[in-house]
Coordinates of C-alpha atoms (C1' of nucleotides) in Angstrom, one line a residue:
Chain A
M1 CA -70.2 -215.8 -22.2
A2 CA -66.9 -217.0 -23.3
D3 CA -64.2 -214.5 -24.0
T4 CA -63.7 -214.2 -27.7
V5 CA -60.5 -213.2 -29.5
E6 CA -60.7 -210.0 -31.5
P7 CA -60.1 -210.8 -35.2
R8 CA -57.3 -208.6 -36.3
L9 CA -54.0 -208.4 -38.2
S10 CA -50.7 -206.9 -37.1
R11 CA -49.9 -203.6 -38.8
G12 CA -48.7 -203.7 -42.3
L13 CA -50.3 -207.1 -43.0
R14 CA -53.5 -207.6 -45.0
D15 CA -55.8 -210.3 -46.3
L16 CA -56.4 -210.8 -50.0
L17 CA -60.1 -211.6 -50.5
P18 CA -61.2 -213.7 -53.4
D19 CA -61.7 -210.8 -55.8
Q20 CA -58.2 -209.5 -55.1
M21 CA -56.7 -213.0 -55.4
L22 CA -58.4 -213.5 -58.8
A23 CA -57.1 -210.3 -60.2
R24 CA -53.6 -211.0 -58.8
Q25 CA -53.6 -214.5 -60.2
W26 CA -54.5 -213.3 -63.6
M27 CA -51.7 -210.8 -63.5
I28 CA -49.1 -213.3 -62.2
D29 CA -50.2 -215.9 -64.8
T30 CA -49.7 -213.4 -67.6
I31 CA -46.3 -212.4 -66.4
R32 CA -45.2 -216.0 -65.9
G33 CA -46.3 -216.7 -69.5
V34 CA -43.9 -214.1 -70.8
Y35 CA -40.9 -215.4 -68.8
E36 CA -41.5 -219.0 -69.7
L37 CA -41.6 -217.9 -73.3
Y38 CA -38.2 -216.5 -72.7
G39 CA -37.1 -219.8 -71.2
F40 CA -36.7 -218.8 -67.6
V41 CA -37.2 -221.6 -65.0
P42 CA -39.1 -221.3 -61.7
L43 CA -37.4 -221.4 -58.3
G44 CA -38.8 -221.7 -54.8
T45 CA -36.9 -220.9 -51.6
P46 CA -38.0 -220.9 -48.0
A47 CA -39.5 -217.7 -46.4
I48 CA -37.1 -218.3 -43.5
E49 CA -33.3 -218.0 -43.9
Y50 CA -30.4 -217.7 -41.5
L51 CA -29.8 -214.1 -40.4
D52 CA -26.2 -214.2 -41.5
V53 CA -27.3 -215.4 -45.0
L54 CA -29.7 -212.5 -45.2
R55 CA -27.2 -210.0 -44.0
G56 CA -24.4 -211.1 -46.2
S57 CA -21.2 -212.7 -45.0
A58 CA -20.9 -213.0 -41.2
A59 CA -17.8 -210.8 -41.3
G60 CA -19.1 -207.7 -43.0
A61 CA -22.7 -207.6 -41.7
E62 CA -24.3 -204.3 -42.4
T63 CA -27.0 -203.3 -40.0
Q64 CA -30.2 -204.2 -41.5
Q65 CA -32.9 -203.2 -39.2
S66 CA -36.0 -204.0 -41.2
I67 CA -35.6 -207.8 -41.1
F68 CA -38.3 -209.7 -39.3
T69 CA -36.6 -212.1 -37.0
V70 CA -37.9 -215.6 -36.4
Q71 CA -37.4 -218.1 -33.6
N72 CA -37.2 -221.8 -34.0
P73 CA -37.1 -224.4 -31.2
E74 CA -33.3 -224.7 -31.5
K75 CA -32.9 -220.9 -30.9
E76 CA -31.0 -220.3 -34.1
Q77 CA -30.7 -216.8 -35.6
L78 CA -33.3 -216.7 -38.3
G79 CA -35.2 -214.1 -40.3
L80 CA -37.8 -213.7 -43.0
R81 CA -36.4 -213.0 -46.5
F82 CA -36.6 -209.3 -47.5
D83 CA -36.1 -209.9 -51.2
L84 CA -35.6 -212.7 -53.6
T85 CA -32.2 -211.8 -54.8
V86 CA -30.2 -212.8 -51.6
P87 CA -31.8 -216.3 -51.6
L88 CA -31.0 -216.6 -55.2
A89 CA -27.3 -215.8 -54.5
R90 CA -27.4 -218.4 -51.7
V91 CA -28.8 -221.0 -54.1
I92 CA -26.1 -220.3 -56.7
A93 CA -23.4 -220.6 -54.1
Q94 CA -24.9 -223.7 -52.6
Y95 CA -25.7 -225.8 -55.7
R96 CA -22.5 -225.6 -57.6
D97 CA -23.6 -228.1 -60.2
L98 CA -26.5 -226.0 -61.4
P99 CA -25.8 -225.3 -65.1
R100 CA -25.0 -221.7 -65.8
P101 CA -26.3 -219.4 -67.0
F102 CA -29.0 -220.0 -64.5
R103 CA -32.0 -218.0 -65.6
R104 CA -34.8 -218.2 -63.1
Y105 CA -38.1 -216.5 -62.2
Q106 CA -39.6 -216.5 -58.7
V107 CA -42.8 -215.1 -57.5
S108 CA -43.1 -215.1 -53.7
P109 CA -43.9 -213.0 -50.7
V110 CA -41.1 -211.1 -48.9
W111 CA -41.2 -209.2 -45.6
R112 CA -39.8 -205.9 -44.4
A113 CA -40.4 -204.5 -40.9
D114 CA -40.7 -200.9 -42.3
K115 CA -43.4 -198.4 -41.4
P116 CA -46.3 -199.2 -43.7
G117 CA -47.6 -196.4 -45.9
P118 CA -50.2 -196.1 -48.7
G119 CA -49.6 -199.1 -50.9
R120 CA -46.7 -200.2 -48.7
F121 CA -47.1 -203.3 -46.6
R122 CA -44.8 -205.4 -44.4
E123 CA -45.7 -208.5 -46.4
F124 CA -45.7 -208.1 -50.1
T125 CA -45.1 -210.1 -53.2
Q126 CA -42.2 -209.8 -55.7
F127 CA -41.9 -211.2 -59.1
D128 CA -38.2 -211.5 -59.9
L129 CA -36.3 -212.7 -62.9
D130 CA -32.5 -212.9 -63.1
S131 CA -29.8 -214.3 -65.3
V132 CA -26.8 -215.5 -63.3
G133 CA -23.5 -216.3 -64.9
V134 CA -23.7 -214.1 -67.9
E135 CA -21.4 -211.1 -68.4
S136 CA -22.7 -210.2 -71.8
E137 CA -24.9 -207.1 -72.1
I138 CA -27.3 -209.2 -74.1
A139 CA -28.5 -210.6 -70.7
D140 CA -29.3 -207.0 -69.7
T141 CA -31.0 -206.4 -73.0
E142 CA -33.1 -209.5 -72.5
I143 CA -34.2 -208.3 -69.0
I144 CA -35.2 -204.9 -70.5
A145 CA -37.0 -206.5 -73.4
G146 CA -38.8 -208.8 -71.0
M147 CA -40.0 -205.9 -68.9
C148 CA -41.4 -204.4 -72.1
D149 CA -43.1 -207.6 -73.1
T150 CA -44.6 -208.0 -69.7
L151 CA -46.1 -204.6 -69.5
S152 CA -47.5 -205.0 -73.0
A153 CA -49.0 -208.3 -72.1
L154 CA -50.7 -206.7 -69.1
R155 CA -52.2 -204.0 -71.3
V156 CA -51.1 -201.2 -69.0
G157 CA -51.3 -198.6 -71.7
G158 CA -48.2 -196.5 -72.2
Y159 CA -45.1 -197.3 -70.3
R160 CA -41.5 -196.4 -70.3
V161 CA -38.5 -198.5 -69.4
R162 CA -35.6 -196.2 -68.5
Y163 CA -32.1 -197.3 -68.0
S164 CA -28.6 -196.1 -67.3
S165 CA -25.7 -197.8 -65.6
R166 CA -23.5 -197.6 -62.5
G167 CA -20.5 -197.6 -64.8
I168 CA -21.8 -194.3 -66.3
L169 CA -22.4 -192.9 -62.8
N170 CA -18.9 -194.0 -61.7
T171 CA -17.5 -192.2 -64.7
L172 CA -19.5 -189.1 -63.6
L173 CA -17.8 -189.3 -60.2
A174 CA -14.4 -189.3 -61.9
Y175 CA -15.5 -186.4 -64.2
A176 CA -16.7 -184.4 -61.3
G177 CA -13.7 -185.2 -59.1
I178 CA -15.9 -187.0 -56.4
P179 CA -14.2 -189.7 -54.3
A180 CA -15.5 -193.1 -55.2
K181 CA -16.4 -193.9 -51.6
L182 CA -19.1 -191.2 -51.7
G183 CA -20.7 -192.9 -54.7
A184 CA -23.3 -194.8 -52.8
D185 CA -24.5 -191.6 -51.0
V186 CA -24.5 -189.6 -54.2
F187 CA -26.5 -192.2 -56.1
R188 CA -29.0 -192.6 -53.3
V189 CA -29.7 -188.8 -53.5
L190 CA -29.8 -188.7 -57.2
D191 CA -32.4 -191.5 -57.1
K192 CA -34.8 -189.0 -55.4
L193 CA -34.6 -186.5 -58.3
D194 CA -38.0 -187.3 -59.7
K195 CA -39.6 -187.2 -56.2
V196 CA -38.1 -184.1 -54.6
G197 CA -36.8 -182.0 -57.5
P198 CA -33.4 -180.6 -58.4
Q199 CA -33.2 -177.8 -55.7
K200 CA -33.5 -180.3 -52.8
V201 CA -31.2 -182.7 -54.5
R202 CA -28.6 -179.9 -54.7
L203 CA -29.0 -179.1 -51.1
E204 CA -28.8 -182.7 -50.0
L205 CA -25.7 -183.2 -52.1
T206 CA -24.0 -180.2 -50.5
T207 CA -24.9 -178.9 -47.0
G208 CA -28.2 -180.7 -46.2
Y209 CA -31.4 -178.9 -45.2
V210 CA -34.3 -179.0 -42.8
D211 CA -37.5 -180.4 -44.4
S212 CA -41.0 -179.1 -43.9
S213 CA -41.7 -181.2 -40.9
G214 CA -38.6 -179.9 -39.1
D215 CA -36.5 -183.0 -39.8
P216 CA -32.9 -182.2 -40.5
I217 CA -31.5 -184.0 -43.6
A218 CA -27.8 -184.5 -43.7
G219 CA -25.8 -183.3 -46.7
V220 CA -23.3 -185.4 -48.6
G221 CA -20.8 -182.5 -48.5
L222 CA -20.0 -182.0 -52.1
A223 CA -18.6 -178.7 -53.4
S224 CA -20.8 -176.4 -55.5
E225 CA -18.6 -176.9 -58.6
Q226 CA -19.0 -180.7 -58.3
V227 CA -22.8 -180.4 -58.2
D228 CA -22.5 -178.1 -61.2
K229 CA -20.8 -180.9 -63.1
I230 CA -23.5 -183.4 -62.0
E231 CA -26.2 -181.0 -63.2
R232 CA -24.4 -180.6 -66.6
F233 CA -24.5 -184.4 -66.8
L234 CA -28.2 -184.5 -65.9
Q235 CA -29.0 -182.0 -68.5
I236 CA -28.4 -184.6 -71.2
R237 CA -32.0 -185.6 -71.7
S238 CA -33.4 -186.8 -75.0
D239 CA -36.0 -189.2 -76.2
D240 CA -33.5 -190.3 -78.7
R241 CA -31.1 -192.9 -77.2
R242 CA -28.5 -192.2 -79.9
E243 CA -28.5 -188.6 -79.0
V244 CA -27.9 -189.3 -75.3
V245 CA -25.0 -191.6 -76.2
S246 CA -23.3 -189.0 -78.5
Q247 CA -23.7 -186.2 -75.9
L248 CA -22.3 -188.5 -73.2
R249 CA -19.2 -189.2 -75.3
E250 CA -18.7 -185.4 -75.7
L251 CA -19.1 -184.6 -72.0
F252 CA -16.8 -187.4 -70.8
A253 CA -14.1 -186.9 -73.5
G254 CA -10.8 -187.7 -71.9
V255 CA -12.2 -189.3 -68.7
E256 CA -10.6 -192.6 -68.0
G257 CA -12.8 -195.6 -68.8
A258 CA -15.5 -193.5 -70.3
D259 CA -15.4 -195.2 -73.7
T260 CA -16.0 -198.6 -72.2
E261 CA -18.9 -197.5 -70.0
V262 CA -20.6 -195.5 -72.7
G263 CA -20.1 -198.5 -75.0
V264 CA -22.1 -200.8 -72.7
V265 CA -25.2 -198.6 -72.7
E266 CA -24.8 -198.0 -76.5
K267 CA -24.7 -201.7 -77.2
I268 CA -27.8 -202.3 -75.2
S269 CA -29.5 -199.5 -77.1
N270 CA -28.5 -200.9 -80.4
H271 CA -29.7 -204.4 -79.6
L272 CA -33.0 -203.0 -78.5
Y273 CA -33.4 -201.0 -81.7
A274 CA -32.7 -204.1 -83.7
L275 CA -35.4 -206.0 -81.8
G276 CA -38.0 -203.2 -82.3
Y277 CA -37.9 -201.7 -78.9
E278 CA -37.8 -198.1 -80.0
D279 CA -37.4 -194.8 -78.1
D280 CA -41.1 -194.6 -77.3
R281 CA -40.7 -197.6 -74.9
V282 CA -37.1 -197.6 -73.7
S283 CA -35.1 -194.5 -73.0
L284 CA -31.5 -194.0 -71.9
D285 CA -32.2 -191.8 -68.9
L286 CA -29.2 -190.6 -66.9
S287 CA -31.2 -189.6 -63.9
I288 CA -31.8 -193.3 -63.1
A289 CA -29.5 -194.3 -60.3
R290 CA -31.4 -196.8 -58.2
G291 CA -31.0 -196.6 -54.4
L292 CA -29.5 -200.0 -53.8
A293 CA -25.8 -200.2 -53.2
Y294 CA -25.1 -203.5 -54.8
Y295 CA -25.6 -202.6 -58.4
T296 CA -22.5 -202.7 -60.5
G297 CA -23.6 -202.2 -64.1
P298 CA -26.7 -201.3 -66.1
V299 CA -29.7 -200.3 -64.0
F300 CA -33.3 -200.0 -65.2
E301 CA -36.8 -199.2 -64.0
A302 CA -40.2 -199.0 -65.6
I303 CA -43.0 -196.5 -65.0
L304 CA -46.6 -196.4 -66.3
L305 CA -47.3 -193.3 -68.4
D306 CA -51.0 -193.4 -67.5
A307 CA -50.3 -193.9 -63.8
P308 CA -47.0 -192.2 -63.0
E309 CA -48.1 -191.6 -59.4
F310 CA -47.5 -195.3 -58.8
G311 CA -43.8 -194.7 -59.4
S312 CA -41.4 -197.4 -60.5
V313 CA -43.3 -200.7 -60.8
F314 CA -40.5 -202.8 -62.1
G315 CA -36.8 -202.2 -61.5
G316 CA -33.4 -203.9 -61.4
G317 CA -29.9 -204.0 -62.6
R318 CA -26.6 -205.8 -62.8
Y319 CA -25.1 -207.0 -59.5
D320 CA -21.9 -208.8 -60.2
D321 CA -20.6 -209.0 -56.6
L322 CA -23.6 -210.3 -54.7
V323 CA -22.7 -214.0 -55.0
M324 CA -19.2 -213.2 -53.8
R325 CA -20.5 -213.0 -50.3
F326 CA -21.1 -216.7 -50.4
L327 CA -18.5 -218.0 -52.9
G328 CA -15.7 -215.5 -52.6
E329 CA -15.7 -215.6 -56.3
K330 CA -17.2 -213.1 -58.7
V331 CA -20.4 -214.3 -60.5
P332 CA -22.0 -211.9 -63.0
A333 CA -25.7 -211.5 -62.6
T334 CA -28.4 -209.2 -63.8
G335 CA -32.1 -209.1 -63.2
A336 CA -35.3 -207.2 -62.3
S337 CA -37.9 -207.2 -59.7
M338 CA -41.5 -206.3 -60.0
G339 CA -43.6 -205.1 -57.1
V340 CA -46.7 -207.3 -57.7
D341 CA -48.9 -205.4 -55.3
R342 CA -47.9 -202.0 -56.6
L343 CA -48.4 -202.9 -60.2
L344 CA -51.7 -204.6 -59.4
A345 CA -52.9 -201.4 -57.6
A346 CA -52.0 -199.5 -60.7
L347 CA -53.8 -202.0 -62.9
I348 CA -56.9 -201.7 -60.8
H349 CA -56.6 -197.9 -60.9
L350 CA -56.4 -198.1 -64.7
K351 CA -59.3 -200.6 -64.7
R352 CA -57.1 -203.1 -66.6
A353 CA -57.5 -205.8 -63.9
G354 CA -60.5 -208.1 -63.9
Q355 CA -63.5 -207.4 -61.7
Q356 CA -64.3 -211.1 -61.2
K357 CA -65.6 -212.1 -57.8
S358 CA -66.1 -215.8 -58.3
T359 CA -64.7 -218.7 -60.4
A360 CA -68.1 -220.3 -61.0
K361 CA -69.9 -219.4 -64.2
V362 CA -73.1 -221.3 -63.2
L363 CA -75.0 -221.7 -59.9
I364 CA -77.2 -224.7 -59.8
T365 CA -80.0 -223.7 -57.4
N366 CA -81.3 -226.2 -55.0
M367 CA -85.1 -225.8 -54.6
D368 CA -86.5 -229.3 -54.0
A369 CA -85.0 -231.9 -51.7
G370 CA -86.5 -234.6 -53.9
L371 CA -84.4 -233.5 -56.9
H372 CA -81.0 -233.7 -55.3
E373 CA -79.9 -236.4 -57.7
D374 CA -80.8 -234.3 -60.6
Y375 CA -78.9 -231.2 -59.2
I376 CA -75.8 -233.3 -58.6
A377 CA -76.0 -234.9 -62.1
M378 CA -76.4 -231.5 -63.8
T379 CA -73.5 -230.0 -61.8
W380 CA -71.0 -232.7 -62.8
E381 CA -72.3 -232.7 -66.4
L382 CA -71.4 -229.0 -66.7
R383 CA -68.1 -229.5 -64.8
R384 CA -67.1 -232.4 -67.1
A385 CA -67.8 -230.2 -70.0
G386 CA -65.3 -227.7 -68.6
I387 CA -67.8 -225.1 -67.4
P388 CA -67.0 -224.0 -63.8
T389 CA -70.1 -224.8 -61.8
E390 CA -71.2 -224.4 -58.2
L391 CA -74.1 -226.4 -56.7
Y392 CA -75.8 -224.4 -54.0
L393 CA -75.1 -226.1 -50.7
G394 CA -76.4 -223.5 -48.3
S395 CA -79.5 -223.8 -46.2
A396 CA -81.8 -221.3 -48.0
R397 CA -84.7 -223.1 -49.6
G398 CA -86.5 -220.6 -51.8
P399 CA -84.9 -219.4 -55.1
G400 CA -85.0 -215.8 -53.9
K401 CA -82.1 -216.1 -51.5
Q402 CA -80.2 -218.4 -53.8
L403 CA -80.4 -215.9 -56.6
K404 CA -79.2 -213.3 -54.2
Y405 CA -76.3 -215.5 -53.5
A406 CA -75.5 -215.8 -57.2
D407 CA -75.8 -212.0 -57.4
Q408 CA -73.5 -211.4 -54.5
W409 CA -70.8 -213.6 -55.9
G410 CA -71.2 -212.3 -59.4
I411 CA -72.0 -215.7 -60.8
P412 CA -73.3 -215.0 -64.3
I413 CA -75.8 -217.8 -64.8
A414 CA -78.3 -219.3 -62.4
L415 CA -80.0 -222.5 -63.2
L416 CA -83.5 -223.1 -61.8
Y417 CA -85.0 -226.6 -61.7
G418 CA -88.0 -227.7 -59.8
S419 CA -91.0 -230.0 -60.3
N420 CA -92.3 -227.8 -63.1
E421 CA -89.1 -228.1 -65.1
K422 CA -88.8 -231.8 -64.3
E423 CA -92.2 -232.5 -65.7
K424 CA -91.6 -230.6 -68.9
E425 CA -88.0 -232.0 -69.2
I426 CA -86.5 -228.5 -69.3
V427 CA -84.3 -226.3 -67.2
T428 CA -84.6 -222.6 -66.6
L429 CA -81.4 -220.6 -67.2
K430 CA -81.2 -217.1 -65.9
D431 CA -78.7 -214.5 -67.2
M432 CA -78.1 -212.6 -64.0
D433 CA -76.5 -209.6 -65.7
A434 CA -79.4 -209.1 -68.1
G435 CA -81.8 -209.2 -65.2
R436 CA -79.7 -206.6 -63.3
Q437 CA -79.7 -204.3 -66.3
R438 CA -83.5 -204.7 -66.8
A439 CA -84.1 -204.0 -63.1
E440 CA -82.9 -200.4 -63.6
A441 CA -85.8 -199.7 -65.9
L442 CA -88.5 -201.3 -63.9
A443 CA -90.0 -199.6 -60.9
N444 CA -92.7 -202.0 -60.0
R445 CA -91.9 -205.3 -58.4
Q446 CA -94.8 -207.2 -59.9
E447 CA -93.6 -206.2 -63.4
W448 CA -90.1 -207.4 -62.6
L449 CA -91.5 -210.7 -61.4
D450 CA -93.8 -211.2 -64.3
E451 CA -91.2 -210.4 -66.9
R452 CA -88.5 -212.7 -65.4
P453 CA -85.8 -210.8 -67.2
G454 CA -82.9 -212.7 -68.7
Q455 CA -84.6 -216.0 -68.3
R456 CA -84.8 -218.8 -70.9
E457 CA -86.2 -222.3 -70.8
V458 CA -84.2 -225.0 -72.6
P459 CA -84.6 -228.7 -73.0
R460 CA -82.8 -230.6 -70.2
V461 CA -80.8 -232.6 -72.8
D462 CA -79.4 -229.4 -74.3
L463 CA -78.1 -228.2 -71.0
V464 CA -74.4 -228.0 -71.8
A465 CA -74.9 -226.4 -75.2
A466 CA -77.4 -223.9 -73.9
V467 CA -75.1 -222.8 -71.1
R468 CA -72.2 -222.5 -73.5
D469 CA -74.4 -220.4 -75.7
M470 CA -75.5 -218.1 -72.9
L471 CA -71.9 -217.7 -71.7
G472 CA -70.9 -216.9 -75.2
L473 CA -73.6 -214.2 -75.3
I474 CA -72.5 -212.8 -71.9
E475 CA -68.9 -212.7 -72.7
H476 CA -69.5 -211.7 -76.3
Chain B
rG1 C1' -37.4 -191.7 -35.8
rC2 C1' -39.8 -186.8 -36.4
rC3 C1' -44.3 -183.5 -37.5
rG4 C1' -49.6 -183.2 -37.9
rG5 C1' -54.5 -185.3 -37.8
rU6 C1' -58.0 -188.8 -36.0
rG7 C1' -60.5 -192.9 -32.8
rU8 C1' -68.7 -193.3 -31.6
rA9 C1' -72.8 -199.8 -34.9
rG10 C1' -70.0 -204.4 -39.9
rC11 C1' -68.8 -199.6 -43.2
rU12 C1' -69.0 -194.0 -43.7
rC13 C1' -69.8 -190.5 -40.2
rA14 C1' -73.0 -186.8 -37.0
rG15 C1' -73.4 -185.4 -31.9
rG16 C1' -70.8 -182.7 -27.4
rG17 C1' -71.4 -182.9 -19.1
rG18 C1' -77.7 -185.7 -17.6
rU19 C1' -82.0 -192.0 -21.9
rA20 C1' -76.5 -193.5 -27.7
rG21 C1' -77.9 -191.2 -33.3
rA22 C1' -78.2 -191.2 -39.1
rG23 C1' -77.2 -193.2 -43.9
rC24 C1' -75.5 -197.6 -46.1
rG25 C1' -75.0 -202.8 -45.2
rC26 C1' -77.2 -207.2 -42.6
rC27 C1' -81.7 -210.2 -40.9
rU28 C1' -87.3 -210.9 -41.2
rG29 C1' -91.8 -210.0 -43.6
rA30 C1' -95.2 -207.9 -47.5
rC31 C1' -93.9 -211.9 -51.7
rU32 C1' -93.3 -219.8 -48.6
rG33 C1' -90.7 -220.6 -57.5
rU34 C1' -87.3 -215.4 -58.7
rG35 C1' -82.0 -210.9 -57.5
rG36 C1' -83.2 -204.9 -58.2
rA37 C1' -86.6 -200.8 -56.4
rU38 C1' -90.4 -199.8 -52.5
rC39 C1' -92.8 -200.3 -47.7
rA40 C1' -92.9 -202.3 -42.5
rG41 C1' -90.3 -204.4 -38.6
rG42 C1' -85.6 -206.3 -36.3
rA43 C1' -80.6 -207.4 -34.7
rG44 C1' -76.2 -204.9 -33.8
rG45 C1' -72.3 -200.1 -29.4
rU46 C1' -67.5 -201.2 -22.8
rC47 C1' -68.5 -194.0 -27.6
rA48 C1' -60.0 -197.1 -28.4
rU49 C1' -57.6 -198.1 -23.3
rG50 C1' -56.1 -196.5 -18.4
rG51 C1' -56.3 -192.7 -14.9
rG52 C1' -58.2 -187.7 -13.3
rU53 C1' -62.0 -183.6 -12.5
rU54 C1' -67.4 -183.8 -11.4
rC55 C1' -73.5 -185.3 -7.9
rA56 C1' -73.0 -187.0 -13.1
rA57 C1' -68.0 -188.1 -18.5
rA58 C1' -68.9 -190.8 -24.9
rU59 C1' -68.4 -185.3 -24.1
rC60 C1' -63.5 -181.7 -20.1
rC61 C1' -58.1 -182.9 -18.6
rC62 C1' -53.6 -186.2 -18.6
rA63 C1' -51.2 -190.5 -20.3
rU64 C1' -50.9 -194.8 -23.4
rC65 C1' -52.2 -197.5 -27.7
rG66 C1' -54.2 -197.9 -32.6
rC67 C1' -55.3 -195.9 -37.3
rC68 C1' -54.5 -192.0 -41.3
rG69 C1' -51.3 -188.5 -43.8
rG70 C1' -46.5 -186.0 -44.5
rU71 C1' -41.2 -186.7 -43.8
rA72 C1' -36.7 -189.7 -43.1
rC73 C1' -34.5 -194.7 -43.8
rC74 C1' -35.1 -198.8 -47.2
rA75 C1' -29.5 -203.6 -48.0

RNA sequence: GCCGGUGUAGCUCAGGGGUAGAGCGCCUGACUGUGGAUCAGGAGGUCAUGGGUUCAAAUCCCAUCGCCGGUACCA
């Protein structure tokens, strides 16, 4: 016996079987609809980029260990993209004649060689939208409004988009007397507030601690009074954005630059009020920091109120310096990124995503080799009428197995046509779902057979109308 | 990285030194023109891998690997 290869996938990778792809495509189509309404344009970039492009300028390469490296025959240093923002920055720098603002969306897989966890994979899909070349806070407003419209279109139930800004956080550093160079560390720790709670955040900001698994966690080394000031800042919590703004002004009175930074989040808030995005959907939440170092202005993220355990499903912010790596010139940019897989998992959890297993609405069964021409004709007749139809091409001869096939793929209507039907110039249409429901009440097979639940005979000439009618009934 | 758990049929798992098990699923038939239920039959396993102990190892011991969970990191 020949050796066979074990069918398997490398860790962190998974297949998307048809039912998962159908749910995902519905979701992506819905989101795309929102952004095309907003006038964003699509962009595609390769999965593979030069490593120095991924890591930033060759000079200041940060160590980025979770990049998958790739080899080409020329032995160049290549890697798989880990997000869609860096390729966007490259495109902006490379195609100087692109009109700006450049407002694009992109839905593509990205790769990270991290340890996989529940709902975390090494290959996953992001849906990104960004406005490049706009300094105005209206661009940030538009991103937040788009996040709201997307979540509404997906019918996720309640959601909350929370935003703050790096400018506010930098003002906090000044207020608390924390050196600016500790900013990135402080923000990274603050970003964990929701997850680990205030006590651990305080420990991590000061001395560090040893976690439950015995792992030491380094502290940032702040003084207790500095953390007190951070906590005073974090105590400003209100569902009313106006209230947060006014308390911020009070707290930061006299701190240099505070008026400007508070002004930015206030303007965003006012635009959103004017557009009908009220406090129940968007809040100014000062605990939002975002872990990434490259944000420079407003930052935002969205959570689902009915599925908070899925965490942030949509997040982003302003990053005015990213394109600088390539151009040496500051290009303002703001955008958001959605974790397609995470949001889809949440939608499935909330039973908001479709349960469809097949695209076909009708299965034409194939019972009599002498009638092939009729089967083919009926199949195309339905297809040309816009009804997704599959002609059974497998080897099973009797209707039993073919109906089982329809059942397994969740095809809602089966069409039966043999010599009986041919003679009477009819077709038999079977509503598979009605039969399934009826089966629950019948214990005896003979009854089940005699009754032929969900079945209807219609004139052959009325095929298309009858199928439409039955689909209408099924989909009410 | 670190800590813990766990690997036995396609899936979920039981068993515990001496013949490899169940449920579900799958296939066949009862029922060659009707899915579900029922009944009867069938296919399917290197008990993760390598080594050790033993007359004998799926079972005990050691190592490795995989998977699961927690934790850290995440531009």
